[in-house]
């Protein structure tokens, strides 16, 4: 029977030991927030050329060379989230009030003057470079489109080698689809979601045929948590107060998790209710990475306070591990014979795998200018081409790497990287900041931060590529986020050698949510209408510091 072939292919895919990451999850790991000391955040992060703030340790390591005194500081914060549909989150008992206190930064700088006006500095800092906390919840109409149609299309196997429906790229870089006898020999592209549908919903156990139902509407909610902690070690210098240089070695600690539910109401061909199904997914991603940054700042005119900064950062080489538990509960029924659709009412899948992701290079340029002792102005521009993210899978283990996947052999996932290249794009980040001191003990600050969109307008997440990166997919939703705008304000106080800085940052972002990819099913486009969602954050920070 056909469904036995489906199960065999799906189980073979799930049994593969190590897989690559996919485009949208890689993009989520690769991006960063503006976070650090309250002074840095309140000035929009535009301090790469102004320097003397430890939060610039990785964006321009040379800025640490501007420290003339040693110091230590610590930052605590709280973040409030908004932009989700509270009624949907409440229905599935997801916490919709997110304003947790957090430990955001700890830094230490040792400034050593080895000659008159020349310094050699050493610094260490911890910073929460990425805050994953977010609740995304809403409802939407489907107008006949349905998630269950995708595994149905994949299950139309014409022969044992066909593998069902999948996508590929031709020699002209155009995406093409295959199904049934027209597909070349392949192991198939069944994700964990497809596997669950084929076992619990799509295949009729009596005749072995595949069926699908139309979608009426859906509910979706995801509670996303976690962070990336950045640990940076820096060495930098100041040459005659004209040239500043620096190098930073960084280590990243990834901690990500989410719980989500996708619930879809289905109807039969006569538009009569045929029940519903719920798809639950719990995922954990953990791991580490490392990178290297270098920078220089110089004053081209001795009599002018104008500073120009340049920086470069290598990719972050991530070694990651993903664990998921996915469950499909089937409450669909056949109106004609009043029986449950599929083999049984629920199924589950859980698995773990290790892989690597290499983020793109980063390039930065910055300007800093001071007017007397009262005004400081900063501007920074950074560029990174996220279409060059390298998703990699582990191809084999040596004797030395069997228990240490860090040194295991890896290979780029060609098809997934091709998908990344066609889905993501170069991102420009503009930072502007200003500080005014009406008196030496008081500083007032403001900043602005703009990040261009990382996703192309026609990008879509897919589980239909015949590639390792799709086999372990345990969810199908995606959001094509638009540009990010951040506005910040702050104030700082100096009391002898102690400093107290407070900052507020508002971040606003919109995006189009899609519950699943768009493919053609039985000659009709299976496309769910996009729903606009928001990712708005309000962050409060306080930094306590001491200089000596």
Coordinates of C-alpha atoms in Angstrom, one line a residue:
X1 CA 0.0 0.0 0.0
X2 CA 1.2 3.5 -0.7
X3 CA 1.3 4.7 2.9
X4 CA 3.9 2.1 3.8
X5 CA 6.2 3.6 1.2
X6 CA 5.5 7.0 2.7
X7 CA 6.3 5.9 6.3
X8 CA 9.5 4.2 5.1
X9 CA 10.8 7.3 3.4
X10 CA 9.8 9.5 6.3
X11 CA 11.4 7.3 8.9
X12 CA 14.6 7.0 6.8
X13 CA 14.8 10.8 6.7
X14 CA 14.2 11.1 10.4
X15 CA 16.9 8.5 11.2
X16 CA 19.6 10.5 9.5
X17 CA 22.1 11.4 12.3
X18 CA 23.1 15.0 11.5
X19 CA 21.3 17.7 9.5
X20 CA 21.7 21.3 8.5
X21 CA 19.8 24.3 9.6
X22 CA 17.2 26.0 7.5
X23 CA 17.1 29.6 6.3
X24 CA 14.6 31.2 8.7
X25 CA 16.0 29.7 11.9
X26 CA 19.5 30.6 10.8
X27 CA 18.5 34.2 10.2
X28 CA 16.9 34.3 13.7
X29 CA 20.2 33.2 15.2
X30 CA 22.5 35.4 13.1
X31 CA 20.9 38.8 13.9
X32 CA 21.5 41.0 16.9
X33 CA 19.8 43.6 19.1
X34 CA 21.0 47.0 20.3
X35 CA 21.9 46.1 23.9
X36 CA 24.6 46.8 26.4
X37 CA 25.2 49.7 28.8
X38 CA 22.4 52.2 29.3
X39 CA 24.6 55.0 27.8
X40 CA 25.3 52.9 24.7
X41 CA 21.6 52.1 24.2
X42 CA 20.3 55.6 24.9
X43 CA 22.6 56.9 22.1
X44 CA 21.3 54.4 19.6
X45 CA 24.5 52.4 19.7
X46 CA 26.3 55.2 17.7
X47 CA 29.5 55.2 19.8
X48 CA 31.9 53.2 17.6
X49 CA 34.0 56.3 16.9
X50 CA 33.2 58.2 20.1
X51 CA 34.5 55.2 22.0
X52 CA 35.1 54.8 25.7
X53 CA 32.0 52.6 26.2
X54 CA 32.5 48.9 26.7
X55 CA 29.5 47.9 24.7
X56 CA 31.4 48.8 21.5
X57 CA 33.9 46.1 22.2
X58 CA 32.8 43.9 19.3
X59 CA 31.3 46.5 16.9
X60 CA 34.6 48.5 16.9
X61 CA 37.3 47.0 19.2
X62 CA 39.4 50.2 18.8
X63 CA 36.9 52.2 20.8
X64 CA 38.2 50.5 24.0
X65 CA 41.5 52.2 23.3
X66 CA 39.9 55.5 24.2
X67 CA 39.6 54.6 27.9
X68 CA 42.0 56.5 30.1
X69 CA 40.8 55.1 33.4
X70 CA 40.0 51.6 34.5
X71 CA 36.5 50.8 35.3
X72 CA 33.8 48.2 35.9
X73 CA 30.0 48.4 35.3
X74 CA 26.9 46.2 35.4
X75 CA 23.5 46.6 33.7
X76 CA 20.1 45.3 34.6
X77 CA 17.0 45.7 32.5
X78 CA 13.4 44.9 31.8
X79 CA 11.6 44.4 28.5
X80 CA 7.9 44.7 27.8
X81 CA 6.5 43.0 24.7
X82 CA 3.4 43.9 22.7
X83 CA 1.9 43.3 19.3
X84 CA 0.3 39.9 19.8
X85 CA -3.4 38.9 19.8
X86 CA -4.0 38.4 23.5
X87 CA -7.3 36.5 23.1
X88 CA -5.5 33.8 21.1
X89 CA -2.7 33.5 23.6
X90 CA -5.2 33.3 26.4
X91 CA -7.1 30.5 24.8
X92 CA -4.1 28.3 24.7
X93 CA -2.9 29.5 28.2
X94 CA 0.3 31.1 26.9
X95 CA 1.6 33.9 29.1
X96 CA 1.0 37.2 27.4
X97 CA 2.6 39.5 29.9
X98 CA 6.3 39.7 29.2
X99 CA 8.3 42.2 31.2
X100 CA 10.9 40.0 32.9
X101 CA 13.9 41.5 34.7
X102 CA 17.2 40.5 33.1
X103 CA 20.9 40.7 33.6
X104 CA 22.1 42.4 30.4
X105 CA 25.7 43.4 30.8
X106 CA 28.9 43.2 32.9
X107 CA 32.2 44.8 31.9
X108 CA 35.7 45.5 33.1
X109 CA 38.4 47.6 31.5
X110 CA 42.0 47.9 32.6
X111 CA 43.6 51.0 31.2
X112 CA 47.5 51.1 31.3
X113 CA 49.4 54.2 30.4
X114 CA 52.8 52.9 29.4
X115 CA 54.1 56.2 28.0
X116 CA 53.0 59.8 28.1
X117 CA 49.6 59.7 26.3
X118 CA 50.0 56.2 25.0
X119 CA 47.8 53.4 26.5
X120 CA 47.5 49.7 26.2
X121 CA 44.1 48.5 27.5
X122 CA 42.6 45.1 28.2
X123 CA 38.8 44.5 28.6
X124 CA 36.3 41.8 29.1
X125 CA 32.5 42.0 28.9
X126 CA 29.4 40.0 28.9
X127 CA 26.4 41.3 26.9
X128 CA 23.1 39.9 26.0
X129 CA 23.4 40.4 22.2
X130 CA 20.1 38.8 21.3
X131 CA 16.8 38.7 23.2
X132 CA 14.5 36.0 21.7
X133 CA 11.6 36.7 24.1
X134 CA 8.4 37.2 22.0
X135 CA 4.8 36.2 21.9
X136 CA 3.3 35.9 18.4
X137 CA -0.4 35.1 18.3
X138 CA -3.3 35.8 16.0
X139 CA -6.0 34.2 13.9
X140 CA -6.7 34.3 10.1
X141 CA -8.9 33.0 7.3
X142 CA -7.7 30.4 4.9
X143 CA -10.2 30.5 2.1
X144 CA -9.7 26.9 1.2
X145 CA -6.0 26.7 1.6
X146 CA -4.8 24.2 4.2
X147 CA -1.6 22.9 5.8
X148 CA -2.8 19.3 5.3
X149 CA -2.6 19.7 1.5
X150 CA 1.2 20.0 1.5
X151 CA 1.9 16.5 2.9
X152 CA -1.0 15.2 0.7
X153 CA 0.9 16.5 -2.4
X154 CA 4.1 15.0 -1.1
X155 CA 2.4 11.6 -0.6
X156 CA 1.4 11.2 -4.3
X157 CA 4.1 8.7 -5.0
X158 CA 4.2 7.3 -8.4
X159 CA 7.1 4.8 -7.7
X160 CA 9.3 3.9 -4.8
X161 CA 12.1 6.1 -6.0
X162 CA 10.1 9.2 -6.7
X163 CA 9.9 10.5 -3.2
X164 CA 6.8 12.7 -3.7
X165 CA 6.8 16.4 -4.3
X166 CA 9.9 18.5 -3.8
X167 CA 11.6 21.7 -5.0
X168 CA 15.0 22.2 -6.7
X169 CA 16.8 24.9 -8.7
X170 CA 17.6 24.6 -12.4
X171 CA 20.7 25.8 -14.2
X172 CA 19.3 29.2 -14.6
X173 CA 18.6 29.7 -10.9
X174 CA 14.9 29.2 -11.2
X175 CA 13.0 27.2 -8.6
X176 CA 11.2 24.2 -10.0
X177 CA 8.9 21.6 -8.6
X178 CA 8.7 17.8 -9.1
X179 CA 6.0 15.3 -8.3
X180 CA 5.1 11.7 -9.1
X181 CA 6.7 10.1 -12.1
X182 CA 8.2 13.4 -13.3
X183 CA 10.6 13.6 -10.4
X184 CA 14.1 12.3 -10.7
X185 CA 15.4 9.7 -8.2
X186 CA 15.6 11.1 -4.8
X187 CA 15.2 10.1 -1.1
X188 CA 12.2 12.5 -0.8
X189 CA 11.7 15.6 1.3
X190 CA 9.4 14.5 4.1
X191 CA 9.7 16.8 7.2
X192 CA 8.6 15.8 10.6
X193 CA 5.3 17.6 10.0
X194 CA 4.7 15.6 6.9
X195 CA 5.4 12.4 8.7
X196 CA 2.8 13.2 11.4
X197 CA 0.1 14.1 8.9
X198 CA 0.7 10.9 6.8
X199 CA 0.3 8.8 10.0
X200 CA -2.6 10.5 11.5
X201 CA -4.6 12.4 8.9
X202 CA -3.7 12.3 5.2
X203 CA -3.7 8.5 4.5
X204 CA -6.9 6.4 4.7
X205 CA -5.9 3.2 6.4
X206 CA -8.7 1.2 4.7
X207 CA -7.7 1.9 1.1
X208 CA -4.2 3.4 1.4
X209 CA -5.2 6.5 -0.6
X210 CA -4.3 10.0 0.2
X211 CA -6.9 12.7 0.8
X212 CA -7.0 16.3 1.8
X213 CA -9.6 18.8 3.3
X214 CA -10.0 22.5 2.7
X215 CA -9.1 24.9 5.4
X216 CA -11.6 27.4 6.8
X217 CA -9.5 29.4 9.4
X218 CA -6.8 29.0 11.9
X219 CA -5.4 30.1 15.2
X220 CA -1.6 30.4 15.9
X221 CA 0.4 31.2 19.0
X222 CA 4.1 30.9 19.8
X223 CA 5.8 31.7 23.1
X224 CA 9.4 32.3 22.2
X225 CA 12.2 32.6 24.9
X226 CA 15.9 32.8 25.3
X227 CA 19.0 34.8 24.5
X228 CA 22.4 34.8 23.0
X229 CA 25.1 35.8 25.5
X230 CA 28.3 37.3 24.1
X231 CA 31.6 37.1 26.0
X232 CA 34.2 39.3 24.6
X233 CA 37.9 39.7 25.3
X234 CA 39.7 42.8 24.0
X235 CA 43.2 44.2 23.7
X236 CA 43.5 47.8 22.4
X237 CA 45.7 50.8 22.3
X238 CA 46.0 54.6 22.0
X239 CA 48.9 56.1 20.1
X240 CA 49.4 59.7 20.9
X241 CA 45.7 60.4 21.1
X242 CA 45.6 60.2 17.2
X243 CA 45.3 56.5 16.4
X244 CA 43.3 53.9 18.3
X245 CA 43.4 50.2 17.4
X246 CA 41.8 47.1 18.9
X247 CA 41.1 43.3 18.5
X248 CA 38.3 41.3 20.1
X249 CA 37.8 37.6 20.4
X250 CA 34.1 36.7 21.1
X251 CA 32.3 33.7 22.3
X252 CA 28.6 33.3 21.9
X253 CA 26.3 31.2 24.0
X254 CA 22.9 30.3 22.4
X255 CA 19.8 29.5 24.4
X256 CA 16.6 29.4 22.5
X257 CA 13.2 27.7 23.1
X258 CA 9.6 28.0 21.9
X259 CA 6.2 26.4 22.5
X260 CA 3.7 26.9 19.7
X261 CA 0.3 25.7 18.6
X262 CA -1.3 25.8 15.1
X263 CA -5.0 24.9 15.1
X264 CA -6.9 24.7 11.8
X265 CA -10.7 24.2 11.2
X266 CA -11.3 22.2 8.1
X267 CA -14.3 21.7 5.8
X268 CA -15.3 19.1 3.2
X269 CA -15.9 19.7 -0.5
X270 CA -19.5 21.0 0.3
X271 CA -18.1 23.5 2.8
X272 CA -19.5 21.6 5.7
X273 CA -17.5 21.4 8.9
X274 CA -15.1 18.4 9.0
X275 CA -13.6 19.1 12.5
X276 CA -10.1 20.4 13.2
X277 CA -6.6 19.5 14.1
X278 CA -4.0 20.9 16.4
X279 CA -0.2 20.9 15.7
X280 CA 2.0 21.4 18.8
X281 CA 5.7 22.0 18.6
X282 CA 8.3 22.5 21.4
X283 CA 11.8 23.3 20.3
X284 CA 15.2 23.9 22.0
X285 CA 18.3 25.2 20.3
X286 CA 21.5 25.5 22.2
X287 CA 25.2 25.8 21.3
X288 CA 28.1 28.1 21.0
X289 CA 30.1 30.1 18.5
X290 CA 33.1 32.3 18.2
X291 CA 34.2 35.3 16.1
X292 CA 37.0 37.8 15.8
X293 CA 36.7 41.6 15.3
X294 CA 39.2 44.3 14.5
X295 CA 39.0 48.0 14.3
X296 CA 40.7 51.3 14.0
X297 CA 39.8 54.9 14.9
X298 CA 41.9 57.9 13.9
X299 CA 41.8 61.7 14.1
X300 CA 42.8 63.0 10.7
X301 CA 43.3 66.6 11.9
X302 CA 45.3 67.1 15.0
X303 CA 43.4 70.3 15.9
X304 CA 40.0 68.8 15.3
X305 CA 38.0 66.4 17.6
X306 CA 36.6 64.6 14.5
X307 CA 37.1 60.8 14.7
X308 CA 36.7 58.3 11.9
X309 CA 36.3 54.6 12.7
X310 CA 36.5 51.5 10.6
X311 CA 35.8 47.9 11.7
X312 CA 35.4 44.4 10.4
X313 CA 34.1 41.2 12.0
X314 CA 34.5 37.6 10.8
X315 CA 31.5 35.3 10.6
X316 CA 30.4 33.8 13.8
X317 CA 31.1 30.1 13.5
X318 CA 28.2 28.4 15.4
X319 CA 28.1 24.8 16.6
X320 CA 24.4 24.1 17.5
X321 CA 22.1 21.4 18.7
X322 CA 18.3 21.3 18.2
X323 CA 15.8 19.2 20.1
X324 CA 12.1 19.1 19.3
X325 CA 8.9 17.5 20.5
X326 CA 6.1 17.8 17.9
X327 CA 2.5 16.4 18.3
X328 CA -0.5 16.4 16.0
X329 CA -3.9 15.8 17.4
X330 CA -6.5 14.9 14.9
X331 CA -10.2 15.9 15.5
X332 CA -11.2 15.7 11.9
X333 CA -14.0 13.4 10.7
X334 CA -15.6 12.2 7.5
X335 CA -19.2 13.6 7.2
X336 CA -20.3 10.7 5.0
X337 CA -19.5 7.9 7.4
X338 CA -18.9 9.9 10.6
X339 CA -15.5 8.4 11.3
X340 CA -12.2 9.9 12.2
X341 CA -10.0 10.9 9.3
X342 CA -6.7 9.0 9.1
X343 CA -5.3 6.1 11.0
X344 CA -5.7 7.4 14.6
X345 CA -6.4 10.6 16.4
X346 CA -2.9 11.7 17.2
X347 CA 0.8 11.2 16.6
X348 CA 4.1 12.5 17.9
X349 CA 7.7 13.0 16.8
X350 CA 10.7 13.9 18.8
X351 CA 14.3 14.1 17.7
X352 CA 17.6 15.9 18.1
X353 CA 20.5 16.7 15.7
X354 CA 23.7 18.8 15.6
X355 CA 24.7 21.1 12.8
X356 CA 26.7 24.3 12.1
X357 CA 25.8 27.7 10.9
X358 CA 28.4 30.3 9.7
X359 CA 27.0 33.9 9.7
X360 CA 28.2 36.5 7.2
X361 CA 31.1 39.0 7.5
X362 CA 30.3 42.4 9.0
X363 CA 31.7 45.8 8.0
X364 CA 31.4 49.1 9.8
X365 CA 32.2 52.8 9.4
X366 CA 31.6 55.5 12.0
X367 CA 32.1 59.2 12.8
X368 CA 32.4 60.9 16.2
X369 CA 32.6 64.6 17.0
X370 CA 32.7 66.5 20.2
X371 CA 32.0 70.2 20.9
X372 CA 33.8 71.3 23.9
X373 CA 33.1 69.3 27.0
X374 CA 29.3 69.5 26.6
X375 CA 28.2 67.8 23.3
X376 CA 29.1 64.5 21.7
X377 CA 27.7 63.4 18.4
X378 CA 28.0 59.9 16.9
X379 CA 27.0 58.2 13.6
X380 CA 27.6 54.6 12.5
X381 CA 26.9 52.5 9.5
X382 CA 27.1 48.7 9.4
X383 CA 26.6 46.3 6.5
X384 CA 26.3 42.5 6.4
X385 CA 25.1 40.3 3.6
X386 CA 22.8 37.7 5.2
X387 CA 22.2 35.9 1.9
X388 CA 25.7 34.5 2.4
X389 CA 24.8 32.5 5.6
X390 CA 26.4 29.1 5.3
X391 CA 24.1 26.3 6.6
X392 CA 26.3 23.2 7.1
X393 CA 25.7 19.6 8.0
X394 CA 28.0 17.1 9.6
X395 CA 29.2 14.5 7.1
X396 CA 31.2 12.2 9.3
X397 CA 33.1 11.7 12.5
X398 CA 36.8 11.0 12.9
X399 CA 38.2 9.1 15.9
X400 CA 39.0 12.4 17.6
X401 CA 35.7 14.0 16.8
X402 CA 33.3 11.1 17.7
X403 CA 32.5 12.7 21.0
X404 CA 33.4 16.2 19.9
X405 CA 31.4 17.4 16.9
X406 CA 33.3 20.7 17.0
X407 CA 36.0 18.9 14.9
X408 CA 33.8 16.7 12.9
X409 CA 33.8 17.0 9.1
X410 CA 31.1 19.3 7.7
X411 CA 29.8 20.3 4.3
X412 CA 27.7 23.2 3.1
X413 CA 24.1 22.4 2.4
X414 CA 24.0 23.4 -1.2
X415 CA 20.2 23.6 -1.8
X416 CA 19.5 25.2 1.6
X417 CA 22.2 27.8 1.0
X418 CA 20.7 28.4 -2.4
X419 CA 17.3 29.0 -0.7
X420 CA 19.0 31.3 1.8
X421 CA 20.6 33.3 -1.1
X422 CA 17.2 33.7 -2.7
X423 CA 15.4 34.6 0.5
X424 CA 17.7 36.8 2.5
X425 CA 19.6 40.0 1.5
X426 CA 22.2 42.5 2.6
X427 CA 21.2 44.5 5.7
X428 CA 22.2 48.1 6.4
X429 CA 22.2 49.4 10.0
X430 CA 22.2 53.1 10.7
X431 CA 22.9 54.4 14.2
X432 CA 22.6 58.1 15.3
X433 CA 23.3 59.4 18.8
X434 CA 23.8 62.6 20.8
X435 CA 24.8 63.5 24.3
X436 CA 24.5 66.9 26.0
X437 CA 26.0 67.8 29.4
X438 CA 24.4 70.9 30.9
X439 CA 26.8 70.4 33.8
X440 CA 29.7 68.0 34.3
X441 CA 27.6 65.8 36.6
X442 CA 24.6 65.4 34.3
X443 CA 24.2 64.0 30.8
X444 CA 21.1 63.9 28.6
X445 CA 21.1 61.5 25.6
X446 CA 19.0 60.5 22.6
X447 CA 19.5 58.0 19.8
X448 CA 17.9 56.4 16.7
X449 CA 18.6 53.1 15.1
X450 CA 17.4 51.8 11.7
X451 CA 17.8 48.2 10.4
X452 CA 16.8 47.4 6.9
X453 CA 14.8 44.2 6.2
X454 CA 16.7 41.0 6.1
X455 CA 14.0 39.1 4.1
X456 CA 13.2 39.6 0.4
X457 CA 9.6 40.5 -0.3
X458 CA 8.9 37.2 -2.1
X459 CA 10.8 34.9 0.4
X460 CA 9.1 31.9 1.9
X461 CA 10.1 29.2 4.2
X462 CA 9.8 25.7 2.7
X463 CA 9.9 22.1 3.8
X464 CA 9.8 21.0 0.2
X465 CA 13.5 21.3 -0.7
X466 CA 15.0 17.9 -1.2
X467 CA 17.8 18.8 1.2
X468 CA 19.0 17.8 4.6
X469 CA 17.9 21.1 6.1
X470 CA 14.2 20.3 5.5
X471 CA 14.1 16.8 7.0
X472 CA 14.0 17.9 10.6
X473 CA 11.6 20.8 10.1
X474 CA 9.0 20.5 12.9
X475 CA 7.0 23.7 12.0
X476 CA 5.9 25.4 8.8
X477 CA 5.1 29.0 9.7
X478 CA 7.3 32.0 8.9
X479 CA 7.3 35.8 9.1
X480 CA 8.9 38.1 6.6
X481 CA 9.8 40.9 8.9
X482 CA 10.2 44.5 7.6
X483 CA 12.6 47.2 8.7
X484 CA 13.3 47.8 12.4
X485 CA 13.1 51.3 13.9
X486 CA 14.4 52.0 17.4
X487 CA 14.2 55.2 19.4
X488 CA 16.0 55.8 22.7
X489 CA 16.4 58.3 25.4
X490 CA 18.6 58.4 28.5
X491 CA 20.2 60.3 31.3
X492 CA 23.4 59.8 33.2
X493 CA 24.8 61.0 36.5
X494 CA 28.4 61.2 37.8
X495 CA 29.0 61.2 41.6
X496 CA 32.7 61.2 42.3
X497 CA 34.0 58.0 40.7
X498 CA 30.5 56.4 40.4
X499 CA 28.2 56.6 37.4
X500 CA 24.5 55.9 37.1
X501 CA 23.0 55.7 33.7
X502 CA 19.3 55.0 32.8
X503 CA 18.0 54.3 29.3
X504 CA 14.6 53.7 27.6
X505 CA 14.4 52.1 24.1
X506 CA 11.4 51.6 21.9
X507 CA 11.7 49.1 19.1
X508 CA 9.0 48.8 16.4
X509 CA 8.8 46.2 13.6
X510 CA 6.1 44.9 11.3
X511 CA 5.9 41.7 9.3
X512 CA 3.8 39.4 7.2
X513 CA 2.9 36.1 8.8
X514 CA 2.4 33.0 6.7
X515 CA 1.2 29.7 8.3
X516 CA 2.8 27.6 5.6
X517 CA 4.5 27.7 2.2
X518 CA 2.6 28.2 -1.0
X519 CA 2.6 25.3 -3.5
X520 CA 0.3 24.1 -6.2
X521 CA -2.0 21.2 -5.2
X522 CA -4.2 19.5 -7.9
X523 CA -3.7 22.5 -10.2
X524 CA -4.7 25.1 -7.6
X525 CA -2.5 27.4 -5.7
X526 CA -2.5 26.5 -2.0
X527 CA -1.9 29.9 -0.5
X528 CA -3.0 31.3 2.9
X529 CA -3.6 35.1 3.0
X530 CA -0.7 36.9 4.8
X531 CA -1.5 38.5 8.1
X532 CA 0.3 41.6 9.4
X533 CA 1.9 41.1 12.8
X534 CA 4.0 43.4 15.0
X535 CA 7.1 42.9 17.2
X536 CA 7.1 46.0 19.5
X537 CA 9.4 46.2 22.5
X538 CA 9.9 48.7 25.3
X539 CA 13.2 48.2 27.1
X540 CA 14.4 49.9 30.3
X541 CA 18.0 49.7 31.5
X542 CA 20.1 50.9 34.4
X543 CA 23.9 50.8 34.5
X544 CA 26.0 51.2 37.7
X545 CA 29.7 51.9 37.1
X546 CA 32.9 52.7 39.0
X547 CA 36.1 54.2 37.6
X548 CA 39.5 54.0 39.2

